[in-house]
Rosetta silent file (secondary structure, phi, psi, omega in degrees, C-alpha in Angstrom):
SEQUENCE: TIWQLVEHVRIAQWDIVEFSLGAEHTSPNWPADYWPAQTATADEAQWNQTLAQIQTDRQRFINLLQYPDTDLLAPIPHGDGQTVLREALLIGDHAAYHTGEIILIRRLLHLW
SCORE:     score description
SCORE:     0.000 S_00000001
   1 L     0.000  154.340 -168.882    6.780  -45.671  -42.590 S_00000001
   2 H   -52.158  -31.812  169.735    3.851  -48.795  -42.574 S_00000001
   3 H   -62.193 -112.418 -153.707    6.015  -49.572  -45.714 S_00000001
   4 H    -5.380  -60.257  150.913    9.185  -49.402  -44.636 S_00000001
   5 H   -35.926  -42.685 -177.011    8.116  -52.144  -41.471 S_00000001
   6 L   -67.124  -53.014 -178.731    6.710  -54.428  -44.082 S_00000001
   7 L   -42.742  -31.164 -157.886   10.191  -54.384  -46.154 S_00000001
   8 L  -103.275 -151.297  -82.537   12.104  -54.749  -42.983 S_00000001
   9 L   -67.363    3.418 -135.241   10.047  -57.802  -41.788 S_00000001
  10 L  -118.123  -77.365 -163.784   10.177  -59.227  -45.670 S_00000001
  11 H   -51.135  -66.592  163.614   14.044  -58.966  -46.102 S_00000001
  12 H   -14.382  -46.452  159.913   14.185  -60.051  -42.745 S_00000001
  13 H   -96.045  -20.223  159.691   12.763  -63.355  -42.800 S_00000001
  14 H   -60.809  -22.702 -177.706   13.940  -63.822  -45.801 S_00000001
  15 H   -76.001  -26.427 -152.118   17.213  -64.114  -44.998 S_00000001
  16 H   -74.258  -38.678  162.506   16.338  -66.170  -41.776 S_00000001
  17 H   -41.670  -11.871 -158.503   14.462  -68.700  -44.168 S_00000001
  18 H  -142.459  -21.801 -167.186   17.551  -68.786  -46.765 S_00000001
  19 H  -102.156  -53.905 -179.904   20.067  -68.724  -43.461 S_00000001
  20 L   -76.419  -39.454 -149.704   18.160  -72.385  -42.235 S_00000001
  21 L   -75.213  -38.712 -160.993   17.618  -73.771  -46.322 S_00000001
  22 L   169.119  142.606  122.658   21.469  -73.634  -46.859 S_00000001
  23 L    66.787 -111.580 -172.884   24.856  -73.405  -46.915 S_00000001
  24 L   -79.151   23.443 -161.913   25.308  -70.953  -49.386 S_00000001
  25 L   -98.927  128.647  145.063   23.021  -67.910  -48.301 S_00000001
  26 L   -74.479  149.109  124.441   25.024  -64.674  -47.514 S_00000001
  27 L   -41.382   78.055 -149.001   23.941  -62.300  -45.220 S_00000001
  28 L   -45.539  178.675 -155.914   22.745  -59.261  -46.611 S_00000001
  29 L   -94.087  119.100  165.488   24.995  -56.026  -44.515 S_00000001
  30 L  -103.959  137.512  -10.936   23.091  -55.255  -40.927 S_00000001
  31 L  -108.154   -1.453  172.997   21.528  -53.378  -40.951 S_00000001
  32 H    -8.872  -75.755 -172.088   21.902  -50.923  -44.413 S_00000001
  33 H   -51.222  -13.825 -166.815   20.598  -54.170  -45.972 S_00000001
  34 H   -75.745  -24.284  178.879   17.904  -55.275  -43.301 S_00000001
  35 L  -161.602  151.432  179.852   15.733  -52.205  -44.410 S_00000001
  36 L   -60.936  139.294 -163.553   14.715  -49.868  -47.388 S_00000001
  37 L   -58.462  144.592  167.675   16.211  -46.429  -47.819 S_00000001
  38 L   -10.608  -62.603 -157.084   14.346  -43.529  -45.482 S_00000001
  39 L  -115.458   18.368  174.032   12.548  -42.324  -48.053 S_00000001
  40 L   -78.345  167.819 -173.119   11.260  -45.274  -50.232 S_00000001
  41 L  -172.378  155.571  169.997    7.744  -45.896  -50.673 S_00000001
  42 L   -16.021  -78.700 -173.097    5.563  -48.070  -52.539 S_00000001
  43 L    24.969  162.199 -149.737    2.876  -48.802  -55.090 S_00000001
  44 H   -66.961  -47.156 -118.054    0.561  -50.939  -55.246 S_00000001
  45 H  -106.901  -61.777  169.058    1.962  -53.929  -57.140 S_00000001
  46 H   -17.874  -66.205  167.133    5.402  -53.090  -54.950 S_00000001
  47 H   -27.696  -83.711 -166.356    2.806  -53.361  -52.154 S_00000001
  48 H   -82.293   58.644  148.735    1.101  -57.543  -53.543 S_00000001
  49 H  -132.757  -39.405 -155.535    4.782  -58.084  -54.295 S_00000001
  50 H   -82.978  -53.962 -160.809    6.282  -57.415  -50.981 S_00000001
  51 H   -62.266  -23.769  170.738    3.084  -59.057  -48.906 S_00000001
  52 H  -106.695   18.055  139.644    3.242  -62.342  -51.311 S_00000001
  53 H   -90.623   14.111  179.696    6.753  -62.850  -50.302 S_00000001
  54 L  -124.080  -11.258  135.365    6.358  -63.061  -46.800 S_00000001
  55 L  -124.631  149.628 -170.075    4.196  -65.967  -47.351 S_00000001
  56 L   143.271  -76.253 -160.228    6.131  -67.308  -50.107 S_00000001
  57 H   -82.809   11.231 -171.928    8.653  -67.857  -47.331 S_00000001
  58 H  -109.091   -7.021  123.382    6.904  -68.386  -44.778 S_00000001
  59 H   -95.834   -3.905  148.895    5.708  -71.302  -46.009 S_00000001
  60 H   -54.109  -40.246  170.664    8.674  -72.554  -47.215 S_00000001
  61 H   -44.672  -92.710 -164.596    9.715  -72.102  -43.476 S_00000001
  62 H   -38.304  -36.272 -172.686    6.572  -74.245  -41.931 S_00000001
  63 L   -67.744   -2.672  145.885    7.635  -76.805  -45.110 S_00000001
  64 L   -58.805  -78.575 -138.148   11.076  -77.156  -42.908 S_00000001
  65 L  -108.875   42.475  140.526    9.990  -77.815  -39.884 S_00000001
  66 L  -118.910  -16.586  166.455    7.120  -80.633  -41.046 S_00000001
  67 L   -16.525   82.284 -179.862   10.172  -82.042  -43.100 S_00000001
  68 L   -42.625  -13.690  173.106   10.249  -85.261  -41.142 S_00000001
  69 L   -56.413  -31.457 -144.234   14.654  -84.929  -41.218 S_00000001
  70 L   -82.901  122.863  152.194   14.087  -81.698  -39.588 S_00000001
  71 L  -130.275  169.854 -155.045   15.055  -81.957  -36.489 S_00000001
  72 L   -89.553    7.531  163.300   14.216  -79.032  -34.267 S_00000001
  73 L  -134.991    7.226  147.471   16.749  -78.789  -31.945 S_00000001
  74 L   -58.007  125.045  149.201   19.551  -79.828  -33.598 S_00000001
  75 L   -12.028  108.653  177.115   22.791  -77.516  -34.526 S_00000001
  76 L  -110.176  139.432 -145.280   22.067  -76.510  -38.209 S_00000001
  77 L   -62.446   -9.047 -179.712   25.431  -77.424  -39.239 S_00000001
  78 L  -123.199   44.645 -178.207   26.540  -74.236  -41.054 S_00000001
  79 L  -111.527 -169.596  168.277   25.500  -72.150  -38.461 S_00000001
  80 L  -133.407   64.804  172.249   27.070  -70.870  -35.039 S_00000001
  81 L   113.362  -44.962 -137.588   24.424  -73.211  -32.297 S_00000001
  82 L   -31.802  177.523  146.718   21.227  -71.184  -34.369 S_00000001
  83 L  -129.019 -158.612  175.730   19.149  -74.276  -34.110 S_00000001
  84 H  -108.813  -20.891  161.078   15.839  -74.193  -36.733 S_00000001
  85 H   -62.388  -40.079  173.464   13.184  -73.581  -33.372 S_00000001
  86 H   -28.520  -88.800  177.398   15.602  -70.414  -32.806 S_00000001
  87 H   -13.318  -84.641 -135.210   15.184  -69.542  -36.620 S_00000001
  88 H   -76.587  -30.776  162.736   11.211  -69.980  -36.042 S_00000001
  89 H   -40.198  -35.797 -164.575   11.071  -68.154  -32.884 S_00000001
  90 H   -82.595  -26.898  177.688   13.109  -65.084  -34.345 S_00000001
  91 H  -102.053   -9.808  145.394   10.372  -64.867  -36.911 S_00000001
  92 H   -49.422  -69.387  178.671    7.710  -65.298  -35.027 S_00000001
  93 H   -37.463  -88.682 -171.899    9.019  -62.694  -32.589 S_00000001
  94 H    12.257  -50.321 -120.896   10.621  -60.363  -35.688 S_00000001
  95 H  -113.631  -59.916 -170.996    7.105  -60.783  -37.237 S_00000001
  96 H   -69.501  -18.450 -174.795    4.907  -59.911  -34.021 S_00000001
  97 H   -87.510  -23.954 -161.974    6.792  -56.430  -32.302 S_00000001
  98 H   -78.639  -48.342  170.805    7.284  -55.167  -35.834 S_00000001
  99 H   -62.638 -106.363  153.178    3.260  -55.773  -36.654 S_00000001
 100 H    32.801  -66.240  112.233    2.658  -54.317  -33.531 S_00000001
 101 H   -40.964    4.318  161.737    4.327  -51.054  -34.397 S_00000001
 102 L   -89.193  -51.996  173.454    2.699  -51.085  -37.780 S_00000001
 103 L   -25.488  -91.505 -175.455   -0.940  -50.986  -34.998 S_00000001
 104 L    18.993  -71.140  172.312    0.759  -48.358  -33.042 S_00000001
 105 L   -67.586  -17.003 -139.710    1.339  -46.020  -36.488 S_00000001
 106 L  -105.084    0.408  155.920   -1.567  -46.708  -37.640 S_00000001
 107 L  -132.684   12.986  137.312   -3.463  -45.320  -34.466 S_00000001
 108 L   -43.960  -63.250 -147.616   -1.352  -43.111  -33.874 S_00000001
 109 L   -97.466  -17.167 -177.925   -2.798  -41.417  -37.022 S_00000001
 110 L    84.692   26.968 -139.705   -6.243  -42.422  -36.189 S_00000001
 111 L  -121.342  -14.472 -141.015   -6.154  -44.641  -39.161 S_00000001
 112 L  -143.052    0.000    0.000   -7.508  -48.384  -36.943 S_00000001
């Protein structure tokens, strides 16, 4: 569902941001913990919370990108070769891919 896609984007982006910001972060189990349950639904409050979290985490990552000491090309010390630039591209690419899926679903349902 569109809800599941949006929630997946939130979870994945949160994981990327937390990984980029600190070594103490432990990523969820892949793929089970990156997706809500197949029967998951959301009310308006949950939708708003998810959308707000996406915006907040995006801003946290933008702040990291703009921090003067951030070297976009340096390997993240606690990673295995990832750079902040790679993580930025991953966030953008991932969100774009799933946004395309959301658009396709809406068009197929004649809701666009």
